Tab-separated table of C-alpha atoms in Angstrom:
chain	number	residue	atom	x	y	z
A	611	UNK	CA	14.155	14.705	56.735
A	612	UNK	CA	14.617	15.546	53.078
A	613	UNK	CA	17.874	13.686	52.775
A	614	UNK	CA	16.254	10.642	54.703
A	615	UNK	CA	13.875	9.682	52.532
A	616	UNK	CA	16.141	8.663	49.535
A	617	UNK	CA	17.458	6.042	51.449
A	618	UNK	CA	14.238	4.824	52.908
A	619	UNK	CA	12.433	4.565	49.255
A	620	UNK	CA	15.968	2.360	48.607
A	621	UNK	CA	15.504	-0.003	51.847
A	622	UNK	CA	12.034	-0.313	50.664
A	623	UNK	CA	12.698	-1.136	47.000
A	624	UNK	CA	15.459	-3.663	49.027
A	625	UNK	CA	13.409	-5.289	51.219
A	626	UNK	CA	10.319	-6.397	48.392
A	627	UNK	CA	13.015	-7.599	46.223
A	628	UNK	CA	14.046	-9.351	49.263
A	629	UNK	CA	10.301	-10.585	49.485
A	630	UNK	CA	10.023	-11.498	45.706
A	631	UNK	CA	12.918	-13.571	45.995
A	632	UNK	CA	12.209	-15.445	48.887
A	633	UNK	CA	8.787	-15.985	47.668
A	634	UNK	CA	10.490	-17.309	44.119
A	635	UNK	CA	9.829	-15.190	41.834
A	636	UNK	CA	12.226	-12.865	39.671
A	637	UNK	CA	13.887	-10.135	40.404
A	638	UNK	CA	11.938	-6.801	39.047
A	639	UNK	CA	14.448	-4.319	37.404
A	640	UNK	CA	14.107	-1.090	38.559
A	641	UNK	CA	14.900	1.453	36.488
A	642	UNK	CA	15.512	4.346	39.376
A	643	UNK	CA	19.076	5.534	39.067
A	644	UNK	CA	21.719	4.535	41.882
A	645	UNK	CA	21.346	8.308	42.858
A	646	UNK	CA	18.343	10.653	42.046
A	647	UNK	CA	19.823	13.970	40.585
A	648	UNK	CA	20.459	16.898	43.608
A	649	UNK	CA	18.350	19.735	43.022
A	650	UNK	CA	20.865	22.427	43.040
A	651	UNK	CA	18.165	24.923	41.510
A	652	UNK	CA	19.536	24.777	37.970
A	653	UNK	CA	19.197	21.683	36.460
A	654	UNK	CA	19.727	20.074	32.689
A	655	UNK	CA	17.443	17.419	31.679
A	656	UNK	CA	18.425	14.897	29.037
A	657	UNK	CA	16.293	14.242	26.078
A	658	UNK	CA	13.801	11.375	26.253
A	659	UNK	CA	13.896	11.586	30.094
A	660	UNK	CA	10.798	12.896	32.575
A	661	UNK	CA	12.032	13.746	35.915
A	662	UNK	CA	8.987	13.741	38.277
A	663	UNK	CA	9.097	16.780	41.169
A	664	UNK	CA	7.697	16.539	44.690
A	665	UNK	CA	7.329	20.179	46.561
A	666	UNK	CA	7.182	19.393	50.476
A	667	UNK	CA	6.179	15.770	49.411
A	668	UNK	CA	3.538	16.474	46.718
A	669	UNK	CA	3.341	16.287	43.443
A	670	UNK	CA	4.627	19.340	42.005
A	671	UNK	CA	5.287	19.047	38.072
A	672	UNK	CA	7.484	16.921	35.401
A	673	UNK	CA	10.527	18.568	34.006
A	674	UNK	CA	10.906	18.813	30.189
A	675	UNK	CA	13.922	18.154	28.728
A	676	UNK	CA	16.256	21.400	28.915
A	677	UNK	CA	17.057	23.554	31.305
A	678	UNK	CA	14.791	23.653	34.454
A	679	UNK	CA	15.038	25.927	37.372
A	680	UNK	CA	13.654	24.533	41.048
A	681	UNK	CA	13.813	25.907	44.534
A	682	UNK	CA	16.198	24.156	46.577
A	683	UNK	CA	15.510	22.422	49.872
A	684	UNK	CA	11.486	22.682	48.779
A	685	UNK	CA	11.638	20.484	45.053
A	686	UNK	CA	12.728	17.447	45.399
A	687	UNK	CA	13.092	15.451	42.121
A	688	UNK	CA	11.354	11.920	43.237
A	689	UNK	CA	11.471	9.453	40.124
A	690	UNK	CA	13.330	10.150	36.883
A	691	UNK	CA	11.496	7.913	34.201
A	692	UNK	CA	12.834	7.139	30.627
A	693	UNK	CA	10.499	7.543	27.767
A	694	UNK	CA	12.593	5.176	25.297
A	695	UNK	CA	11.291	2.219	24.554
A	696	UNK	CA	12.117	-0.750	26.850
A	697	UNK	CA	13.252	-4.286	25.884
A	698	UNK	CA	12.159	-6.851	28.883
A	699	UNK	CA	12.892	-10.260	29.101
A	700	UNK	CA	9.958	-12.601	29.972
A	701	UNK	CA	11.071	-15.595	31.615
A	702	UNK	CA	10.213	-19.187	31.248
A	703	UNK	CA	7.508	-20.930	32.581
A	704	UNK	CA	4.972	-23.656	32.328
A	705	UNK	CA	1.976	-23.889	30.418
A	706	UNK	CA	-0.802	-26.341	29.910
A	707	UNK	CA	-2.537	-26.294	25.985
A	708	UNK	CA	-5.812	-27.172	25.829
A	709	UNK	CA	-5.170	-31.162	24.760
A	710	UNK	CA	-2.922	-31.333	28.334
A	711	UNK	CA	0.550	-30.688	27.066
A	712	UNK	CA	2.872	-29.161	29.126
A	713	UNK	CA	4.807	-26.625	27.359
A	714	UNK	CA	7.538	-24.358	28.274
A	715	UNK	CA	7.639	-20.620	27.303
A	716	UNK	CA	9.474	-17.977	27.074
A	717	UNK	CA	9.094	-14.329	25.375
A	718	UNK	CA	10.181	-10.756	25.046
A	719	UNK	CA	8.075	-7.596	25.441
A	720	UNK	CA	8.677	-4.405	24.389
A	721	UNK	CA	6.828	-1.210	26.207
A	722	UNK	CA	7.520	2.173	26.662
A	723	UNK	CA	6.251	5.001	29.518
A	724	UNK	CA	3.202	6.863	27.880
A	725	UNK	CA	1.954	8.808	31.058
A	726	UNK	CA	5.026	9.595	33.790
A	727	UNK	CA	2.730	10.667	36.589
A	728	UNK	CA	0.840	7.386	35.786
A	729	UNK	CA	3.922	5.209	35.967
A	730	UNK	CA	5.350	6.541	39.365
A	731	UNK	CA	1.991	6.989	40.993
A	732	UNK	CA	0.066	4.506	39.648
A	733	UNK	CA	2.060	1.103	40.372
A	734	UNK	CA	4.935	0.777	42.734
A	735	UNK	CA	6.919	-1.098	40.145
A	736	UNK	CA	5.898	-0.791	36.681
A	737	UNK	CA	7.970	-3.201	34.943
A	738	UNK	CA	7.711	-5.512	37.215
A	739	UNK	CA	3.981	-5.424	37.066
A	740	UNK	CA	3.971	-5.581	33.392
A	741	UNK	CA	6.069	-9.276	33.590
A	742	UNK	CA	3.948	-11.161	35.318
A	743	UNK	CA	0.558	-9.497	33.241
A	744	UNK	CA	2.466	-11.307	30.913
A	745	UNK	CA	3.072	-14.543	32.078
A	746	UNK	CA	-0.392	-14.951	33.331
A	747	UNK	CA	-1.456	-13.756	29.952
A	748	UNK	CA	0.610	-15.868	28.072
A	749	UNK	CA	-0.822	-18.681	30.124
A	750	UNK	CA	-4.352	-18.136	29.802
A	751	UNK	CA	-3.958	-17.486	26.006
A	752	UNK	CA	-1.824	-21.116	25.524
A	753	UNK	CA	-4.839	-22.778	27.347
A	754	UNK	CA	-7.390	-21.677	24.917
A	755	UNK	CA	-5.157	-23.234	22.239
A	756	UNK	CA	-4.164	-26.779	21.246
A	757	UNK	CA	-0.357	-27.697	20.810
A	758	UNK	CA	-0.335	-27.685	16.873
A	759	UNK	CA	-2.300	-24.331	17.031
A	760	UNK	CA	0.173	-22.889	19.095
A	761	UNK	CA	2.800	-23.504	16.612
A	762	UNK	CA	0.226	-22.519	14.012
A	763	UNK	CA	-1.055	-19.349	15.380
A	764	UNK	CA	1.981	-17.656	16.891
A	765	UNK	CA	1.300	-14.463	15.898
A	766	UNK	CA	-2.593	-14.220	16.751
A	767	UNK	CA	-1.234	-15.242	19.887
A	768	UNK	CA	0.953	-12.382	20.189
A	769	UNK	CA	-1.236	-9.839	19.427
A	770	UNK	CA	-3.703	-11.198	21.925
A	771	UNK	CA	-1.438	-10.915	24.919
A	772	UNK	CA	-0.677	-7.417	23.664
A	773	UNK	CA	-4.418	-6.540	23.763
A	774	UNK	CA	-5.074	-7.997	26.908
A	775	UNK	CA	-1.514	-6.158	28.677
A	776	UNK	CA	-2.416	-2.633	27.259
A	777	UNK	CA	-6.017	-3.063	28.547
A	778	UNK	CA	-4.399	-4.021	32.318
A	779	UNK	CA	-1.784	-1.233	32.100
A	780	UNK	CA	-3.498	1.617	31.005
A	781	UNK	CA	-3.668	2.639	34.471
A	782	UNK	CA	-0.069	2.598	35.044
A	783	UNK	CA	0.991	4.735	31.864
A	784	UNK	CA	2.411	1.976	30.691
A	785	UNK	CA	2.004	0.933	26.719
A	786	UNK	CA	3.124	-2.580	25.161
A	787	UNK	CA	4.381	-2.544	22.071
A	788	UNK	CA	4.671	-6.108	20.927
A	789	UNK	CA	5.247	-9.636	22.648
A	790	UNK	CA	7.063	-11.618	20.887
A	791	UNK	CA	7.696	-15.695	21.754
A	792	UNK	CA	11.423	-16.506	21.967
A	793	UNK	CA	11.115	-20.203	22.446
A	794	UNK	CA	8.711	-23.230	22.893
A	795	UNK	CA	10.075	-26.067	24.380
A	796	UNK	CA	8.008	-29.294	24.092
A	797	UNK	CA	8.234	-32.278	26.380
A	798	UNK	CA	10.397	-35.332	24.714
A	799	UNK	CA	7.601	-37.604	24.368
A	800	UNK	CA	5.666	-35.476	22.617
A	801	UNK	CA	8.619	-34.355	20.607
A	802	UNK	CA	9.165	-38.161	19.601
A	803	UNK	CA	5.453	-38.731	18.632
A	804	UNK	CA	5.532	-35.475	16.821
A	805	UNK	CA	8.703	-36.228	14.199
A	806	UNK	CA	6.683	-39.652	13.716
A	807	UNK	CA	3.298	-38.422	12.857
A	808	UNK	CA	5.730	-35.507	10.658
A	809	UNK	CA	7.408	-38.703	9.032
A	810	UNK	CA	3.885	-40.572	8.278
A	811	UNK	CA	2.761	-37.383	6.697
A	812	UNK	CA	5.981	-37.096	4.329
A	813	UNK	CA	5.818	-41.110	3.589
A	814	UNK	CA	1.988	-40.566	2.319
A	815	UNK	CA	3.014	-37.140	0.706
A	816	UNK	CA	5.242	-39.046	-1.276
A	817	UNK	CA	2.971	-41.942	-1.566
A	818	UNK	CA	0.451	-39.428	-2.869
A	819	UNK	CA	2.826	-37.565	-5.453
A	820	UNK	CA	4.300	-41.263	-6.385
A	821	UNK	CA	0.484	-42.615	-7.287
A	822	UNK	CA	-0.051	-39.235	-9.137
A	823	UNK	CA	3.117	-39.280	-11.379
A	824	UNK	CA	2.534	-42.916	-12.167
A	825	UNK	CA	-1.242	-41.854	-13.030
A	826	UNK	CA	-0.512	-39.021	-14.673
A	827	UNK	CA	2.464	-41.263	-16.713
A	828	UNK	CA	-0.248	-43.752	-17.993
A	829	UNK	CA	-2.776	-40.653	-18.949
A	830	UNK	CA	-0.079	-39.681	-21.324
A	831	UNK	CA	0.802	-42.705	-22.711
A	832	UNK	CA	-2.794	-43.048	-23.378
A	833	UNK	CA	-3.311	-39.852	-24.526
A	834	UNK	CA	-0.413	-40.890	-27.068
A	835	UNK	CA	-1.636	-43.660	-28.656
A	836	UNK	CA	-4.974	-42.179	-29.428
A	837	UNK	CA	-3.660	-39.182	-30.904
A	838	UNK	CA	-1.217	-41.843	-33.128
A	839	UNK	CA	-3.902	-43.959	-34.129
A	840	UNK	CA	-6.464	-41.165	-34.810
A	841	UNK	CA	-3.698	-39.834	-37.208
A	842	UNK	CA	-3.266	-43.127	-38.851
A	843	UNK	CA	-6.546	-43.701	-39.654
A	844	UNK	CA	-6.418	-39.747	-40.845
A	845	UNK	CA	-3.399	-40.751	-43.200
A	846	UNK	CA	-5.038	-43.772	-44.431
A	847	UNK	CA	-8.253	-41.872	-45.124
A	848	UNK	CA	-5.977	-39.261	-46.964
A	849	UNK	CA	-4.465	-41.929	-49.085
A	850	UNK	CA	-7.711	-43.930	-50.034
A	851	UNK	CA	-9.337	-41.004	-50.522
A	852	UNK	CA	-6.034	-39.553	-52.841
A	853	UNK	CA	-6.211	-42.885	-54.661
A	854	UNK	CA	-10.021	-43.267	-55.277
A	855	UNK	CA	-9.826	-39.337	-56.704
A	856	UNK	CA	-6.999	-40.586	-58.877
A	857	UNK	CA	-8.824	-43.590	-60.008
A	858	UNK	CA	-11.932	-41.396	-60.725
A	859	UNK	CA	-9.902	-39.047	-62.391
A	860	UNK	CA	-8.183	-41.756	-64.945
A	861	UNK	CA	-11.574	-43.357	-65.607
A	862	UNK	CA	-12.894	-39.848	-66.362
A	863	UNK	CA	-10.113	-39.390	-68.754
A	864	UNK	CA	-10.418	-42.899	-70.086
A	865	UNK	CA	-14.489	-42.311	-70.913
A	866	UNK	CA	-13.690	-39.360	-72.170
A	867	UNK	CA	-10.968	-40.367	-74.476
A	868	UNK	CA	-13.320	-43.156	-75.711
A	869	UNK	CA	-15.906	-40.701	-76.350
A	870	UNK	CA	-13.983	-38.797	-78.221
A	871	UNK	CA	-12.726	-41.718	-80.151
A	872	UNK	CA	-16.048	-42.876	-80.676
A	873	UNK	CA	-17.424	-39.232	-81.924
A	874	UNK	CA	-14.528	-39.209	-84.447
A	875	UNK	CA	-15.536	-42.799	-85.810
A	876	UNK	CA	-19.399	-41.702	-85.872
A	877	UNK	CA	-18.075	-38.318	-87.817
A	878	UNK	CA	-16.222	-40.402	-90.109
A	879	UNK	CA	-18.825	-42.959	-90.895
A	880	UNK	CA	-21.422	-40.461	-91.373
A	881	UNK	CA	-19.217	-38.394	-93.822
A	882	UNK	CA	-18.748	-41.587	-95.794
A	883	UNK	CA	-20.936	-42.275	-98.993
A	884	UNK	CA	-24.774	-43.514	-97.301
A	885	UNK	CA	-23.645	-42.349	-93.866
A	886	UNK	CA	-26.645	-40.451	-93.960
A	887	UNK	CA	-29.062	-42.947	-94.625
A	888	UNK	CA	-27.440	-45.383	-92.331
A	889	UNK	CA	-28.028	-43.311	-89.307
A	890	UNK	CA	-31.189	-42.337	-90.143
A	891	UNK	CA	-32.077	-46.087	-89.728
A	892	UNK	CA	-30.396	-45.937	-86.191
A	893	UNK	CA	-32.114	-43.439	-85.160
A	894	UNK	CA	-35.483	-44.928	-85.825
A	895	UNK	CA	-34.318	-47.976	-84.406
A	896	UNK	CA	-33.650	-46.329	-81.161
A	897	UNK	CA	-36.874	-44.521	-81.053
A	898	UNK	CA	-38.773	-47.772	-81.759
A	899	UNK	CA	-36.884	-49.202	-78.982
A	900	UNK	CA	-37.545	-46.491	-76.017
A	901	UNK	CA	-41.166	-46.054	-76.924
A	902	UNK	CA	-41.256	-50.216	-76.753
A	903	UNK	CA	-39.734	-49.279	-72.978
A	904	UNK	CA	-41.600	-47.079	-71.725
A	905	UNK	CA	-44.243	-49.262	-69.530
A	906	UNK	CA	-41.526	-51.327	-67.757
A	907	UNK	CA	-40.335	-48.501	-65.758
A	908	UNK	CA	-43.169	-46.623	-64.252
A	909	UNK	CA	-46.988	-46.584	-64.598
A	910	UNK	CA	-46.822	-42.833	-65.731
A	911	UNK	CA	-47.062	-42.660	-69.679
A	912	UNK	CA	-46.482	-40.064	-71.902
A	913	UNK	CA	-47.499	-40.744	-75.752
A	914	UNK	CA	-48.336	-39.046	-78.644
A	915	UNK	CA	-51.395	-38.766	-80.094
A	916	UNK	CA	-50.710	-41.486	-82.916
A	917	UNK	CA	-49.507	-44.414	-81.286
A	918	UNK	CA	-50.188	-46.834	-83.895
A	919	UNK	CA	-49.114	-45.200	-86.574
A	920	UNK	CA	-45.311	-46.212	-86.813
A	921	UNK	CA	-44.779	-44.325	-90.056
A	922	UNK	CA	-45.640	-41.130	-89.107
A	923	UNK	CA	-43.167	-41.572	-85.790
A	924	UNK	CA	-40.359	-42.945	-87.698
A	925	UNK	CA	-40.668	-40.257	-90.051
A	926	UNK	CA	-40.487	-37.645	-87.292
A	927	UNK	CA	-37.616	-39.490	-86.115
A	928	UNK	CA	-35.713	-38.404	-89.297
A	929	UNK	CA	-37.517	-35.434	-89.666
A	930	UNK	CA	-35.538	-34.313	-86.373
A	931	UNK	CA	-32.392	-36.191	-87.347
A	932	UNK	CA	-32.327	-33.983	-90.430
A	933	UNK	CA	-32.672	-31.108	-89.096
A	934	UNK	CA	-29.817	-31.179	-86.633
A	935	UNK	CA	-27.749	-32.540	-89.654
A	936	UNK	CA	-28.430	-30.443	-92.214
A	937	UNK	CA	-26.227	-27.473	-90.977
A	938	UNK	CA	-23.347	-29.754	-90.539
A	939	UNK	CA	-24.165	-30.858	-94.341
A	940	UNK	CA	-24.130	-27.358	-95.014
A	941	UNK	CA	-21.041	-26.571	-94.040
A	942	UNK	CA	-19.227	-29.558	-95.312
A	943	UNK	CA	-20.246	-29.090	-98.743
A	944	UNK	CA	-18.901	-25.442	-98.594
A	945	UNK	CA	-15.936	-26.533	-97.097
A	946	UNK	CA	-15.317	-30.020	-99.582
A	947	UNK	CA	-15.093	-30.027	-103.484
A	948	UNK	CA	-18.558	-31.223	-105.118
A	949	UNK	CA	-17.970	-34.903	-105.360
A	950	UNK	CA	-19.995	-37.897	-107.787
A	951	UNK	CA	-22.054	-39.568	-105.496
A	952	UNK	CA	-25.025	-42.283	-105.979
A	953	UNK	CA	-28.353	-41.078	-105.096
A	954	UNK	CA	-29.399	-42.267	-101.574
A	955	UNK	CA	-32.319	-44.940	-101.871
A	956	UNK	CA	-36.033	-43.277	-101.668
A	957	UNK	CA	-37.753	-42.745	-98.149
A	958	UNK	CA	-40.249	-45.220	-99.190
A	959	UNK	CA	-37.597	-47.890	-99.600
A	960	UNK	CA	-35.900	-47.349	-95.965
A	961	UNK	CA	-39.591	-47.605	-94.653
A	962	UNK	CA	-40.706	-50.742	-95.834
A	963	UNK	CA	-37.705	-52.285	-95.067
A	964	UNK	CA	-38.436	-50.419	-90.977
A	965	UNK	CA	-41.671	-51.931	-90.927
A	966	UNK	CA	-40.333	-55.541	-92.275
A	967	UNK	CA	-37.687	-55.007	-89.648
A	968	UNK	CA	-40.261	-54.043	-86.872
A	969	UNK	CA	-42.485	-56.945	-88.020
């Protein structure tokens, strides 16, 4: 009986792949050896390998890698299970997005075997079980999605059939890795109408970036001028400026120059013989004149106590011319030989001949 029931597990896996095909669907790979290892009491187990035991047709323990002793005719070893991880094709199918476009699919998922016991006991073909989670995962998750999301979102897609697989095959001892999409074929309308609306998007792209250079060109060119003509009026304000400072400057020079000029001449003529007397007379002259001024310009007055009295202001008028001269009379008769000169003409003289003038 012991050596019987190899062969009937075989006829079984036979006859549902039999099934599966008939029914159209795709083959599941099994991963059971072409011979289960003979339990010859002594027995090696490779690394990353569980090889699941049945004593008298129950579950009797999993065999670590190494050496493992069993009792023969009573252990049987029952499914030998590989704990690497496992690459599995997804095939290609149909799928409708959520804006009705028929897509086809295909993927690859990678899982390994968490839980041995789980993964013989739980499902009677594991990988096979996983595939089609996948599909109908896949196709549930697509439908949720429109087409240019799909392209969009491929890897939030992923990670959502993962979830949903690992959440399914948790009974099974069974984990997924990752699920990756291979490829996602489009129908060739929709193909067609998608390189057109991709073409209308570069020709207003360009449209776009044209409109901008061509605004951006005229900015500058604005931006140009203004910054020429705002430093030609600068220049030109430098220059009138430079030549109104230089103008200033030479009449400065010129007034001064006179002024000096005319300081010599006055120096002269009052060093000459009745120099004195003379501008004694233009002194009073000038007083006679501003005090004959004053009420023209404003309605505030200022006058002495004496207004009527002419004399007495003309002869204050040389009283203070006098006094500023008489150190420069000082020092120019210390500095010049005594010289022969005709007595000046009395005060009383030079004040009738004021008061004719004035009258």
């Amino acid at each position: 009986a012991g050596s019987q029931s190899p062969s009937c597990s075989f006829s079984f896996l036979q006859r549902s792949q039999q099934l599966k095909r008939s029914a159209g669907l795709a083959p599941a790979p099994h991963r059971l050896n072409s011979g289960l290892p003979v339990n010859i009491g002594v027995l090696f187990v490779p690394q990353q390998e569980a090889w699941v035991v049945e004593r008298m047709g129950k579950f009797h323990r999993i065999l670590e890698p190494g050496l493992n002793f069993l009792i023969p005719l009573l252990d049987r070893i029952r499914y030998v299970q590989s704990l690497k991880e496992i690459v599995i094709n997804v095939p290609e199918q149909s799928a409708v997005t959520l804006d009705n476009v028929t897509l086809q699919i295909d993927g690859v998922l990678y899982l390994r075997v968490m839980d041995p016991y789980k993964a013989s006991y739980g499902v009677e073909d594991p990988e096979y079980a996983v595939t089609q989670l996948a599909q109908t995962t896949m196709r549930s998750e697509l439908g949720k999605l429109s087409l240019d999301r799909v392209f969009r979102e491929r890897e939030s897609l992923n990670a959502n059939i993962v979830d949903a697989i690992n959440q399914a095959s948790d009974c099974w001892g069974i984990r997924c890795l990752r699920y990756e999409i291979k490829d996602i074929h489009v129908p060739p309308r929709v193909k067609e109408s998608m390189q057109m609306q991709v073409e209308a998007e570069r020709r207003k792209r360009a449209t776009v970036l044209e409109s901008e250079g061509t605004r951006e060109s005229a900015i500058n060119v604005a931006e140009g001028q203004k910054q020429a003509q705002i430093l030609a009026s600068e220049a030109e304000k430098a220059e009138q400026i430079n030549k109104a400072a230089g103008r200033e400057a030479n009449a400065m020079l010129v007034k001064a120059r006179a002024k000096a000029e005319a300081i010599q001449l006055l120096a002269a003529a009052l060093a000459q013989q009745h120099g004195s007397a003379a501008a004694s007379l233009s002194v009073a002259e000038q007083y006679v004149s501003a005090f004959s001024k004053l009420a023209k310009d404003s309605n505030t007055l200022l006058l002495p106590a004496n207004t009527g009295d002419v004399t007495n202001m003309v002869a204050q008028a040389l009283g203070i011319y006098s006094t500023l001269t008489k150190p420069q009379a000082v020092k120019t008769q210390d500095e010049l030989p005594p010289a022969r000169e005709d007595p000046p003409p009395p005060a009383a003289e030079v004040l009738k001949a004021e008061q004719a003038s004035s009258s």
